[in-house]
Amino acid sequence: MTEVSDDQLATLENSPVITVGPAAFSRARQANRSAAILAMLVDRSFISAFAERSPGQISAVLYDVPLIRQALTGKAILPQANKIALLATADSVELYEPLIDELPAYGMSAKIFLVDSNDELIPTLVRALGYGDFLLAAPDSAIYNPRTIKHILLTAYRRNQIVIGPTQAYVKAGSLASSYAPFPEMVEMAGSFLSTFFETGAYPEPSYPEEFRVEVNAQVARSLNIPLPSREDIATRVDRQLAINGEASDE
């Protein structure tokens, strides 16, 4: 594996290019429109349109966590939970549409609360917390970002409500838990994608790693008097629910 500059990238032909993060992908794409790019550390919402327009040429090991998995992470911690609150803007509401369709199969439902402006974030959050058994956060930077996350988490905490997601990093900030794909698993999948490319000249379509783990914030759980299963137990429960539903769907 060799690091290349934008000038070198512009002259590459028939060689796979690995990028790390959305900015690196964008630079590589601009430097060479015909480059075969395998993107790492990107979300499905970022890469899907590129991959659909250039199947086999553009692919990714997806970094975000499927929202149904995040929802089931919350359910594994709060087994009685069946109503999920979601915050979205008019531009990001479509992120949640597949989740809303999937939830009834797991005995859950969700409601989207639209945030019309920055000033409306906390009032809308308060309404959402009054509805849901927990708040499920997606990788939506318009809602969840370094400027807003402290206010969101404190507001939820003061109302004895938990936040699940959107990433492992936010658990350290005060979310109760989040599923995440371990980096070694992503690297292993990238190796498999490269092998396929060398054998066939095309990448598989963008995919999630098969293994996910769970990060938890035990201090938040203690403060809210929530019995917290082990990280391994939560992940096992989520995998079991997904497997059971998948088998039922196949029948």
CSV table of C-alpha atoms in Angstrom, one decimal:
chain,number,residue,atom,x,y,z
A,1,MET,CA,0.0,0.0,0.0
A,2,THR,CA,1.4,3.4,-1.1
A,3,GLU,CA,0.3,6.9,-0.2
A,4,VAL,CA,-0.2,9.0,-3.3
A,5,SER,CA,-0.6,12.7,-3.9
A,6,ASP,CA,-3.5,14.2,-5.9
A,7,ASP,CA,-1.2,14.7,-8.9
A,8,GLN,CA,-0.2,11.0,-8.8
A,9,LEU,CA,-3.8,9.9,-8.3
A,10,ALA,CA,-4.8,11.7,-11.5
A,11,THR,CA,-2.6,9.4,-13.5
A,12,LEU,CA,-3.6,6.1,-11.9
A,13,GLU,CA,-5.3,3.5,-14.0
A,14,ASN,CA,-6.8,0.1,-12.9
A,15,SER,CA,-5.4,0.5,-9.4
A,16,PRO,CA,-7.6,0.4,-6.3
A,17,VAL,CA,-7.5,3.5,-4.1
A,18,ILE,CA,-8.4,3.5,-0.4
A,19,THR,CA,-9.6,6.7,1.2
A,20,VAL,CA,-10.2,7.4,4.8
A,21,GLY,CA,-13.1,9.7,5.6
A,22,PRO,CA,-15.4,11.8,3.5
A,23,ALA,CA,-12.9,14.6,2.7
A,24,ALA,CA,-10.3,12.2,1.4
A,25,PHE,CA,-12.9,10.4,-0.8
A,26,SER,CA,-14.0,13.8,-2.2
A,27,ARG,CA,-10.5,14.8,-3.0
A,28,ALA,CA,-9.7,11.4,-4.7
A,29,ARG,CA,-13.0,11.6,-6.7
A,30,GLN,CA,-12.2,15.1,-7.9
A,31,ALA,CA,-8.6,14.2,-8.8
A,32,ASN,CA,-9.6,11.1,-10.9
A,33,ARG,CA,-13.2,10.4,-11.9
A,34,SER,CA,-12.2,7.0,-13.2
A,35,ALA,CA,-10.4,5.8,-10.1
A,36,ALA,CA,-11.6,2.7,-8.4
A,37,ILE,CA,-12.2,3.9,-4.8
A,38,LEU,CA,-12.8,1.9,-1.7
A,39,ALA,CA,-14.0,4.4,1.0
A,40,MET,CA,-13.4,3.8,4.7
A,41,LEU,CA,-15.0,5.7,7.6
A,42,VAL,CA,-17.9,7.0,5.6
A,43,ASP,CA,-21.7,6.7,6.2
A,44,ARG,CA,-24.2,5.1,3.9
A,45,SER,CA,-25.9,8.4,3.4
A,46,PHE,CA,-22.7,9.9,2.1
A,47,ILE,CA,-21.5,7.2,-0.2
A,48,SER,CA,-24.7,5.5,-1.5
A,49,ALA,CA,-25.3,7.9,-4.4
A,50,PHE,CA,-21.7,7.7,-5.7
A,51,ALA,CA,-21.8,3.9,-5.5
A,52,GLU,CA,-25.2,3.7,-7.3
A,53,ARG,CA,-23.8,5.8,-10.2
A,54,SER,CA,-20.6,3.9,-10.4
A,55,PRO,CA,-21.3,0.3,-9.2
A,56,GLY,CA,-18.1,-1.8,-8.9
A,57,GLN,CA,-15.9,1.3,-9.2
A,58,ILE,CA,-17.0,3.1,-6.0
A,59,SER,CA,-17.6,1.1,-2.8
A,60,ALA,CA,-17.2,1.4,0.9
A,61,VAL,CA,-16.9,-0.4,4.2
A,62,LEU,CA,-19.7,1.5,6.0
A,63,TYR,CA,-18.9,3.2,9.2
A,64,ASP,CA,-22.3,4.2,10.5
A,65,VAL,CA,-24.5,1.7,12.4
A,66,PRO,CA,-27.8,0.6,11.0
A,67,LEU,CA,-30.5,2.4,12.9
A,68,ILE,CA,-32.5,-0.7,13.6
A,69,ARG,CA,-29.4,-2.1,15.4
A,70,GLN,CA,-29.2,1.1,17.5
A,71,ALA,CA,-32.9,0.9,18.3
A,72,LEU,CA,-32.5,-2.7,19.5
A,73,THR,CA,-29.5,-1.6,21.6
A,74,GLY,CA,-31.8,0.7,23.5
A,75,LYS,CA,-34.4,-2.1,23.7
A,76,ALA,CA,-31.8,-4.5,25.1
A,77,ILE,CA,-31.1,-2.0,27.9
A,78,LEU,CA,-34.8,-1.0,28.5
A,79,PRO,CA,-36.8,-4.1,27.6
A,80,GLN,CA,-40.1,-2.3,28.4
A,81,ALA,CA,-39.3,0.4,25.8
A,82,ASN,CA,-41.6,0.4,22.7
A,83,LYS,CA,-41.7,4.1,21.7
A,84,ILE,CA,-38.7,5.8,20.2
A,85,ALA,CA,-38.3,9.5,19.8
A,86,LEU,CA,-36.4,10.9,16.8
A,87,LEU,CA,-35.1,14.4,16.1
A,88,ALA,CA,-34.7,15.5,12.4
A,89,THR,CA,-34.6,18.5,10.2
A,90,ALA,CA,-36.5,18.7,6.9
A,91,ASP,CA,-33.3,17.7,5.1
A,92,SER,CA,-32.5,14.7,7.3
A,93,VAL,CA,-36.0,13.2,7.9
A,94,GLU,CA,-35.5,10.6,5.2
A,95,LEU,CA,-32.7,9.0,7.2
A,96,TYR,CA,-35.3,7.6,9.5
A,97,GLU,CA,-37.9,6.3,7.0
A,98,PRO,CA,-36.4,2.8,6.7
A,99,LEU,CA,-36.2,2.5,10.5
A,100,ILE,CA,-39.9,3.5,11.0
A,101,ASP,CA,-40.9,0.7,8.6
A,102,GLU,CA,-38.7,-1.9,10.3
A,103,LEU,CA,-39.6,-1.2,14.0
A,104,PRO,CA,-43.1,-2.8,14.1
A,105,ALA,CA,-41.6,-6.2,13.5
A,106,TYR,CA,-39.7,-5.8,16.8
A,107,GLY,CA,-42.7,-4.5,18.7
A,108,MET,CA,-41.6,-0.9,18.6
A,109,SER,CA,-42.7,2.3,16.9
A,110,ALA,CA,-41.1,5.8,16.5
A,111,LYS,CA,-42.2,9.4,16.0
A,112,ILE,CA,-40.1,12.0,14.2
A,113,PHE,CA,-40.0,15.5,15.8
A,114,LEU,CA,-39.0,18.1,13.2
A,115,VAL,CA,-36.5,20.8,14.3
A,116,ASP,CA,-37.4,23.9,12.2
A,117,SER,CA,-34.5,26.1,13.5
A,118,ASN,CA,-31.6,26.2,15.9
A,119,ASP,CA,-33.7,28.1,18.4
A,120,GLU,CA,-36.3,25.3,18.3
A,121,LEU,CA,-33.9,22.4,19.0
A,122,ILE,CA,-34.3,22.3,22.8
A,123,PRO,CA,-38.1,22.9,22.9
A,124,THR,CA,-38.6,20.2,20.2
A,125,LEU,CA,-36.3,17.9,22.2
A,126,VAL,CA,-38.4,18.4,25.3
A,127,ARG,CA,-41.5,17.3,23.4
A,128,ALA,CA,-39.7,14.3,21.9
A,129,LEU,CA,-38.5,13.2,25.4
A,130,GLY,CA,-42.0,13.4,26.7
A,131,TYR,CA,-43.1,11.0,24.0
A,132,GLY,CA,-40.4,8.4,23.7
A,133,ASP,CA,-39.0,5.8,26.0
A,134,PHE,CA,-35.6,6.9,24.8
A,135,LEU,CA,-34.1,9.2,22.2
A,136,LEU,CA,-32.4,7.6,19.3
A,137,ALA,CA,-29.7,9.7,17.7
A,138,ALA,CA,-28.6,9.2,14.1
A,139,PRO,CA,-25.4,10.5,12.4
A,140,ASP,CA,-27.2,13.7,11.5
A,141,SER,CA,-24.7,16.6,11.9
A,142,ALA,CA,-27.4,19.2,11.6
A,143,ILE,CA,-28.8,18.0,15.0
A,144,TYR,CA,-26.0,16.2,16.7
A,145,ASN,CA,-22.7,18.1,16.6
A,146,PRO,CA,-20.1,19.5,19.0
A,147,ARG,CA,-22.1,22.7,19.5
A,148,THR,CA,-25.4,21.0,20.4
A,149,ILE,CA,-24.6,17.7,22.0
A,150,LYS,CA,-23.9,19.0,25.5
A,151,HIS,CA,-27.3,20.7,25.6
A,152,ILE,CA,-29.1,17.7,24.2
A,153,LEU,CA,-27.6,15.3,26.7
A,154,LEU,CA,-28.1,17.6,29.7
A,155,THR,CA,-31.7,18.1,28.7
A,156,ALA,CA,-32.3,14.4,28.5
A,157,TYR,CA,-30.5,13.7,31.7
A,158,ARG,CA,-32.5,16.2,33.6
A,159,ARG,CA,-35.7,14.5,32.5
A,160,ASN,CA,-34.4,11.0,33.4
A,161,GLN,CA,-34.3,10.0,29.7
A,162,ILE,CA,-31.5,8.2,27.9
A,163,VAL,CA,-29.9,8.8,24.5
A,164,ILE,CA,-28.8,5.9,22.3
A,165,GLY,CA,-26.1,6.7,19.7
A,166,PRO,CA,-25.2,8.2,17.4
A,167,THR,CA,-21.6,7.0,17.7
A,168,GLN,CA,-19.1,5.5,20.1
A,169,ALA,CA,-17.6,8.9,20.7
A,170,TYR,CA,-20.9,10.4,21.9
A,171,VAL,CA,-21.1,7.7,24.6
A,172,LYS,CA,-18.1,9.3,26.2
A,173,ALA,CA,-19.9,12.6,26.1
A,174,GLY,CA,-22.9,11.3,27.9
A,175,SER,CA,-25.1,9.0,25.6
A,176,LEU,CA,-25.9,5.9,27.5
A,177,ALA,CA,-24.9,3.4,24.8
A,178,SER,CA,-24.1,3.0,21.1
A,179,SER,CA,-23.3,0.0,18.9
A,180,TYR,CA,-20.2,0.4,16.7
A,181,ALA,CA,-18.2,-1.6,14.2
A,182,PRO,CA,-14.8,-2.5,15.6
A,183,PHE,CA,-11.9,-1.2,13.4
A,184,PRO,CA,-10.2,-4.6,12.9
A,185,GLU,CA,-13.5,-6.0,11.5
A,186,MET,CA,-13.6,-3.0,9.0
A,187,VAL,CA,-10.0,-3.6,8.0
A,188,GLU,CA,-10.7,-7.3,7.4
A,189,MET,CA,-13.7,-6.5,5.2
A,190,ALA,CA,-11.6,-4.0,3.3
A,191,GLY,CA,-9.1,-6.8,2.6
A,192,SER,CA,-12.0,-8.9,1.3
A,193,PHE,CA,-13.2,-6.1,-1.0
A,194,LEU,CA,-9.7,-5.6,-2.4
A,195,SER,CA,-9.4,-9.4,-3.1
A,196,THR,CA,-12.6,-9.3,-5.0
A,197,PHE,CA,-11.4,-6.3,-6.9
A,198,PHE,CA,-8.2,-8.0,-7.9
A,199,GLU,CA,-10.1,-11.1,-9.0
A,200,THR,CA,-13.0,-9.5,-10.8
A,201,GLY,CA,-12.0,-5.9,-11.5
A,202,ALA,CA,-15.0,-4.7,-9.5
A,203,TYR,CA,-15.7,-4.0,-5.8
A,204,PRO,CA,-18.7,-5.5,-4.0
A,205,GLU,CA,-21.5,-3.0,-3.2
A,206,PRO,CA,-21.0,-0.9,0.0
A,207,SER,CA,-21.7,-3.1,3.1
A,208,TYR,CA,-21.6,-3.0,6.9
A,209,PRO,CA,-19.2,-5.3,8.8
A,210,GLU,CA,-20.8,-8.4,10.2
A,211,GLU,CA,-19.6,-7.8,13.7
A,212,PHE,CA,-20.8,-5.0,16.0
A,213,ARG,CA,-19.9,-4.2,19.6
A,214,VAL,CA,-21.5,-2.0,22.2
A,215,GLU,CA,-20.0,0.9,24.1
A,216,VAL,CA,-21.8,2.0,27.3
A,217,ASN,CA,-21.6,4.8,29.8
A,218,ALA,CA,-21.8,3.1,33.2
A,219,GLN,CA,-21.8,6.5,35.1
A,220,VAL,CA,-24.9,7.7,33.2
A,221,ALA,CA,-26.6,4.4,33.9
A,222,ARG,CA,-25.9,4.7,37.6
A,223,SER,CA,-27.0,8.3,37.8
A,224,LEU,CA,-30.3,7.3,36.2
A,225,ASN,CA,-30.7,4.1,38.3
A,226,ILE,CA,-30.7,1.9,35.1
A,227,PRO,CA,-29.5,-1.7,35.5
A,228,LEU,CA,-27.0,-2.1,32.8
A,229,PRO,CA,-26.3,-5.5,31.2
A,230,SER,CA,-22.7,-6.1,30.1
A,231,ARG,CA,-21.7,-4.8,26.7
A,232,GLU,CA,-21.3,-8.4,25.5
A,233,ASP,CA,-24.8,-9.3,26.7
A,234,ILE,CA,-26.4,-6.2,25.0
A,235,ALA,CA,-24.7,-7.1,21.7
A,236,THR,CA,-25.7,-10.7,21.9
A,237,ARG,CA,-29.4,-9.7,22.6
A,238,VAL,CA,-29.3,-7.4,19.6
A,239,ASP,CA,-27.8,-10.0,17.3
A,240,ARG,CA,-30.4,-12.6,18.5
A,241,GLN,CA,-33.3,-10.3,17.7
A,242,LEU,CA,-31.9,-9.4,14.3
A,243,ALA,CA,-31.4,-13.1,13.5
A,244,ILE,CA,-34.8,-14.1,14.7
A,245,ASN,CA,-36.5,-11.4,12.6
A,246,GLY,CA,-34.3,-12.2,9.6
A,247,GLU,CA,-35.3,-15.9,9.7
A,248,ALA,CA,-38.9,-15.0,10.0
A,249,SER,CA,-38.6,-12.7,7.0
A,250,ASP,CA,-37.1,-15.5,5.0
A,251,GLU,CA,-39.9,-17.9,5.7
